[in-house]
Amino acid sequence: MSQGPSSTNNLYSLQSHILSEEALHPGASGDFSWIVSAISLAGKAIAHRVRRARLENALGEAGETNVQGESQQRMDVIANEILMRCLGSRASIAVLASEEDEEPTIMRRGREGGKYCVLFDPLDGSSTLDANGAVGTIFTILRNDPLIESAEKTICQPGRKQIAAGYILYGPSTAFVITTGSGVALFELDPFIGSFILVQRDIRIPTAKRVYSVNEAYSASFPSGYQAYLTWAHANDYSSRYIGSLCADVHRILLSGGVFLYPPTTSHADGKLRLLYEANPMGMIVEQAGGLSYCATTPTLDVQPTKLHQRVPLVLGSADEVRTVLRHIEAKR
Ligand code: AHM
Ligand code: MG
């Protein structure tokens, strides 16, 4: 049973949570909590801009195509700038890397120091913004290895090495979900006091739930194992929920269970979602909450990345549901 602050009636902020986790590591310098505070500041600023986007005429395409060949939304560019401005000034940051930028940005490395790398998707699911859909910022924090010269190679670390991962969901409320490797905690932004307040710690994903989340319109081009799974699910009383915004779909699964799938398709032969700043952070959160995350038949967090914007197929969610998908994929190999 998860314990929220309601049992004690105490208010507990994101900052207090991170400080108390740091206190468990006697040698901690406090650099890590500075980074989380920069991400939370960016989250508040992005939440504000997302809520005003229609009024400020900031919706629609920016007119640019990003490195992945996808058209950038104006809000993608705004969210990216906010994160860069909030994180760029933090002295412990070595490298920043964003879905929106072709190359990683080196802030300080070598003799200048820099302990951490932060990778992010500034505004995931932004194409749903025109319809007032929920969008999110996904982030992961990695340790900088000063012995590796190339910034891209430094950040190509398997997901198991993540120090922390999380997302901020801009929905009816602004939710901040984070793990530092000892469970998953959920905070909600109280806009009147400007703080993220703890609402649930040690979140556990239900082991099973008959709900799948996939863009089924592409199913004719899915590999046969995924097709066989969907045929099986149709015959077994499953329901379907798909928002088309990864943060929103993962958040629902985190709180109420089910399975999310983004298989390879004709237009995205390796899958659509990016390993380093989408699949890995979500994989760490889901595993920390007792669920499973796989890229085809390899645990997401064990995939060795080869490049910053690498794409992968993804299956994640309730442990039993993910195992059922994997059984169907393996049967057709
Ligand atoms: P984005 O990072 O460009 O926003 O793309 C990622 C989004 C995810 O949020 C979502 O799961 C997926 O793309 C939806 O893709 P599709 O529209 O093909 O179903
Ligand atoms: Mg994205």
Tab-separated table of C-alpha atoms in Angstrom, residues 86-287:
chain	number	residue	atom	x	y	z
A	86	CYS	CA	17.386	26.781	-16.466
A	87	LEU	CA	19.986	24.016	-16.690
A	88	GLY	CA	22.788	25.834	-18.489
A	89	SER	CA	23.797	27.922	-15.481
A	90	ARG	CA	24.184	24.981	-13.089
A	91	ALA	CA	27.910	24.496	-12.490
A	92	SER	CA	27.759	20.712	-12.169
A	93	ILE	CA	26.393	20.159	-15.675
A	94	ALA	CA	28.833	18.860	-18.262
A	95	VAL	CA	26.563	18.077	-21.223
A	96	LEU	CA	22.965	18.829	-22.187
A	97	ALA	CA	21.254	16.920	-24.987
A	98	SER	CA	17.773	17.491	-26.378
A	99	GLU	CA	15.460	15.835	-28.869
A	100	GLU	CA	15.311	19.204	-30.603
A	101	ASP	CA	19.062	19.635	-31.122
A	102	GLU	CA	21.167	17.646	-33.550
A	103	GLU	CA	24.260	17.570	-31.339
A	104	PRO	CA	24.758	17.496	-27.562
A	105	THR	CA	25.654	20.892	-26.056
A	106	ILE	CA	28.886	20.845	-24.075
A	107	MET	CA	28.581	23.173	-21.088
A	108	ARG	CA	31.828	22.361	-19.307
A	109	ARG	CA	34.082	19.325	-19.426
A	110	GLY	CA	37.693	18.436	-18.678
A	111	ARG	CA	39.364	20.920	-16.362
A	112	GLU	CA	36.230	23.053	-16.116
A	113	GLY	CA	34.525	20.193	-14.248
A	114	GLY	CA	30.945	19.122	-14.796
A	115	LYS	CA	29.706	16.012	-13.051
A	116	TYR	CA	26.423	15.297	-14.791
A	117	CYS	CA	24.794	15.067	-18.208
A	118	VAL	CA	21.088	15.818	-18.607
A	119	LEU	CA	19.173	14.510	-21.624
A	120	PHE	CA	15.595	15.505	-22.357
A	121	ASP	CA	12.652	15.584	-24.685
A	122	PRO	CA	11.429	19.128	-23.937
A	123	LEU	CA	7.800	18.704	-25.009
A	124	ASP	CA	6.837	15.159	-25.827
A	125	GLY	CA	3.560	14.664	-27.675
A	126	SER	CA	3.504	18.303	-28.803
A	127	SER	CA	1.497	17.482	-31.924
A	128	THR	CA	-1.524	16.943	-29.610
A	129	LEU	CA	-1.265	20.517	-28.248
A	130	ASP	CA	-3.478	21.999	-30.969
A	131	ALA	CA	-6.325	19.925	-29.514
A	132	ASN	CA	-5.464	20.908	-25.917
A	133	GLY	CA	-3.942	17.460	-25.291
A	134	ALA	CA	-1.659	16.583	-22.374
A	135	VAL	CA	2.069	16.878	-23.146
A	136	GLY	CA	5.204	16.314	-21.095
A	137	THR	CA	8.906	16.884	-20.513
A	138	ILE	CA	10.940	13.674	-20.168
A	139	PHE	CA	14.420	13.787	-18.603
A	140	THR	CA	17.281	11.593	-17.515
A	141	ILE	CA	20.429	12.387	-15.508
A	142	LEU	CA	23.682	10.546	-16.216
A	143	ARG	CA	27.159	10.831	-14.730
A	144	ASN	CA	29.723	12.548	-16.942
A	145	ASP	CA	32.792	10.444	-17.700
A	146	PRO	CA	35.635	12.946	-18.174
A	147	LEU	CA	37.845	10.221	-19.649
A	148	ILE	CA	35.610	9.891	-22.707
A	149	GLU	CA	36.435	12.720	-25.064
A	150	SER	CA	33.375	12.778	-27.305
A	151	ALA	CA	30.243	14.208	-25.679
A	152	GLU	CA	28.019	11.897	-27.743
A	153	LYS	CA	29.957	8.823	-26.594
A	154	THR	CA	29.761	10.033	-22.977
A	155	ILE	CA	25.983	10.114	-23.066
A	156	CYS	CA	25.622	6.772	-24.868
A	157	GLN	CA	25.255	4.936	-21.547
A	158	PRO	CA	22.863	2.025	-21.065
A	159	GLY	CA	19.754	2.918	-19.066
A	160	ARG	CA	20.938	0.919	-16.027
A	161	LYS	CA	23.469	3.693	-15.416
A	162	GLN	CA	20.870	6.442	-15.089
A	163	ILE	CA	21.223	8.324	-11.788
A	164	ALA	CA	17.702	9.648	-11.967
A	165	ALA	CA	14.871	9.849	-14.469
A	166	GLY	CA	11.470	11.406	-14.633
A	167	TYR	CA	8.834	13.356	-16.479
A	168	ILE	CA	6.635	16.378	-15.966
A	169	LEU	CA	3.112	15.955	-17.328
A	170	TYR	CA	1.237	19.129	-18.283
A	171	GLY	CA	-2.356	17.932	-18.020
A	172	PRO	CA	-5.344	19.197	-16.022
A	173	SER	CA	-2.707	19.460	-13.268
A	174	THR	CA	1.088	19.515	-13.590
A	175	ALA	CA	2.538	16.243	-12.305
A	176	PHE	CA	6.248	15.635	-11.590
A	177	VAL	CA	7.280	11.969	-11.457
A	178	ILE	CA	10.837	11.093	-10.460
A	179	THR	CA	12.974	8.125	-9.486
A	180	THR	CA	16.527	8.187	-8.181
A	181	GLY	CA	16.672	4.403	-8.027
A	182	SER	CA	14.772	3.897	-4.779
A	183	GLY	CA	11.151	3.873	-5.870
A	184	VAL	CA	8.988	6.327	-7.782
A	185	ALA	CA	7.456	9.460	-6.286
A	186	LEU	CA	4.680	11.675	-7.661
A	187	PHE	CA	4.406	15.409	-6.971
A	188	GLU	CA	1.703	17.819	-8.106
A	189	LEU	CA	2.281	21.502	-8.734
A	190	ASP	CA	0.297	23.730	-6.402
A	191	PRO	CA	0.138	26.825	-8.608
A	192	PHE	CA	-0.843	29.043	-5.673
A	193	ILE	CA	2.340	28.408	-3.724
A	194	GLY	CA	4.528	27.541	-6.729
A	195	SER	CA	5.789	24.220	-5.319
A	196	PHE	CA	5.611	20.617	-6.381
A	197	ILE	CA	4.012	18.816	-3.411
A	198	LEU	CA	4.397	15.087	-2.731
A	199	VAL	CA	1.146	13.223	-3.299
A	200	GLN	CA	2.351	9.628	-3.571
A	201	ARG	CA	5.601	7.813	-2.895
A	202	ASP	CA	6.636	4.239	-3.724
A	203	ILE	CA	4.168	3.975	-6.581
A	204	ARG	CA	3.560	0.368	-7.651
A	205	ILE	CA	2.121	-0.467	-11.073
A	206	PRO	CA	-0.672	-3.046	-10.816
A	207	THR	CA	0.755	-6.395	-11.962
A	208	ALA	CA	-1.993	-6.937	-14.511
A	209	LYS	CA	-4.703	-4.936	-16.256
A	210	ARG	CA	-6.478	-5.833	-19.483
A	211	VAL	CA	-5.766	-2.567	-21.286
A	212	TYR	CA	-3.353	-2.050	-24.181
A	213	SER	CA	-2.126	1.273	-25.533
A	214	VAL	CA	-0.930	1.317	-29.149
A	215	ASN	CA	-1.538	3.215	-32.390
A	216	GLU	CA	-3.526	0.348	-33.877
A	217	ALA	CA	-3.930	2.137	-37.218
A	218	TYR	CA	-0.397	0.932	-38.056
A	219	SER	CA	-1.072	-2.690	-37.096
A	220	ALA	CA	-0.950	-4.029	-40.688
A	221	SER	CA	2.768	-3.147	-40.721
A	222	PHE	CA	3.622	-4.479	-37.232
A	223	PRO	CA	5.853	-7.594	-37.056
A	224	SER	CA	3.714	-10.718	-36.807
A	225	GLY	CA	4.299	-11.275	-33.047
A	226	TYR	CA	2.675	-7.924	-32.196
A	227	GLN	CA	-0.205	-8.698	-34.579
A	228	ALA	CA	-0.689	-12.084	-32.899
A	229	TYR	CA	-0.736	-10.362	-29.486
A	230	LEU	CA	-3.446	-7.917	-30.617
A	231	THR	CA	-5.559	-10.744	-32.065
A	232	TRP	CA	-5.190	-12.573	-28.733
A	233	ALA	CA	-6.077	-9.408	-26.763
A	234	HIS	CA	-9.215	-8.867	-28.899
A	235	ALA	CA	-10.345	-12.372	-27.996
A	236	ASN	CA	-9.606	-11.884	-24.302
A	237	ASP	CA	-11.715	-8.949	-23.203
A	238	TYR	CA	-9.042	-6.266	-23.470
A	239	SER	CA	-9.841	-2.594	-23.702
A	240	SER	CA	-7.774	0.021	-25.530
A	241	ARG	CA	-6.575	3.499	-24.464
A	242	TYR	CA	-4.180	5.586	-26.574
A	243	ILE	CA	-3.561	9.298	-26.102
A	244	GLY	CA	-0.647	9.579	-28.543
A	245	SER	CA	1.441	11.410	-25.961
A	246	LEU	CA	3.932	9.082	-24.264
A	247	CYS	CA	3.977	10.869	-20.898
A	248	ALA	CA	0.197	10.788	-20.666
A	249	ASP	CA	-0.027	7.125	-21.715
A	250	VAL	CA	2.769	6.088	-19.314
A	251	HIS	CA	1.235	8.112	-16.464
A	252	ARG	CA	-2.085	6.284	-16.844
A	253	ILE	CA	-0.287	2.924	-16.889
A	254	LEU	CA	1.870	3.872	-13.879
A	255	LEU	CA	-1.219	4.662	-11.826
A	256	SER	CA	-3.719	2.108	-13.109
A	257	GLY	CA	-1.851	-0.560	-15.106
A	258	GLY	CA	-1.888	-1.877	-18.659
A	259	VAL	CA	0.700	-2.143	-21.429
A	260	PHE	CA	2.078	0.416	-23.887
A	261	LEU	CA	3.455	-0.675	-27.266
A	262	TYR	CA	5.223	1.213	-30.040
A	263	PRO	CA	6.385	-1.558	-32.413
A	264	PRO	CA	8.424	-1.161	-35.621
A	265	THR	CA	6.253	0.109	-38.502
A	266	THR	CA	6.705	0.764	-42.207
A	267	SER	CA	7.597	4.418	-41.623
A	268	HIS	CA	9.697	3.713	-38.502
A	269	ALA	CA	11.463	0.407	-39.076
A	270	ASP	CA	13.309	0.622	-35.716
A	271	GLY	CA	10.296	1.979	-33.840
A	272	LYS	CA	9.574	5.667	-33.339
A	273	LEU	CA	10.588	6.422	-29.765
A	274	ARG	CA	14.098	7.502	-28.865
A	275	LEU	CA	16.169	5.274	-26.564
A	276	LEU	CA	18.175	7.816	-24.593
A	277	TYR	CA	15.581	10.413	-23.608
A	278	GLU	CA	12.240	8.601	-24.015
A	279	ALA	CA	12.564	4.811	-23.598
A	280	ASN	CA	15.333	4.788	-20.957
A	281	PRO	CA	13.777	7.278	-18.499
A	282	MET	CA	10.340	5.661	-18.874
A	283	GLY	CA	11.949	2.211	-18.558
A	284	MET	CA	13.652	3.173	-15.282
A	285	ILE	CA	10.434	4.606	-13.844
A	286	VAL	CA	8.404	1.552	-14.843
A	287	GLU	CA	10.988	-0.918	-13.449
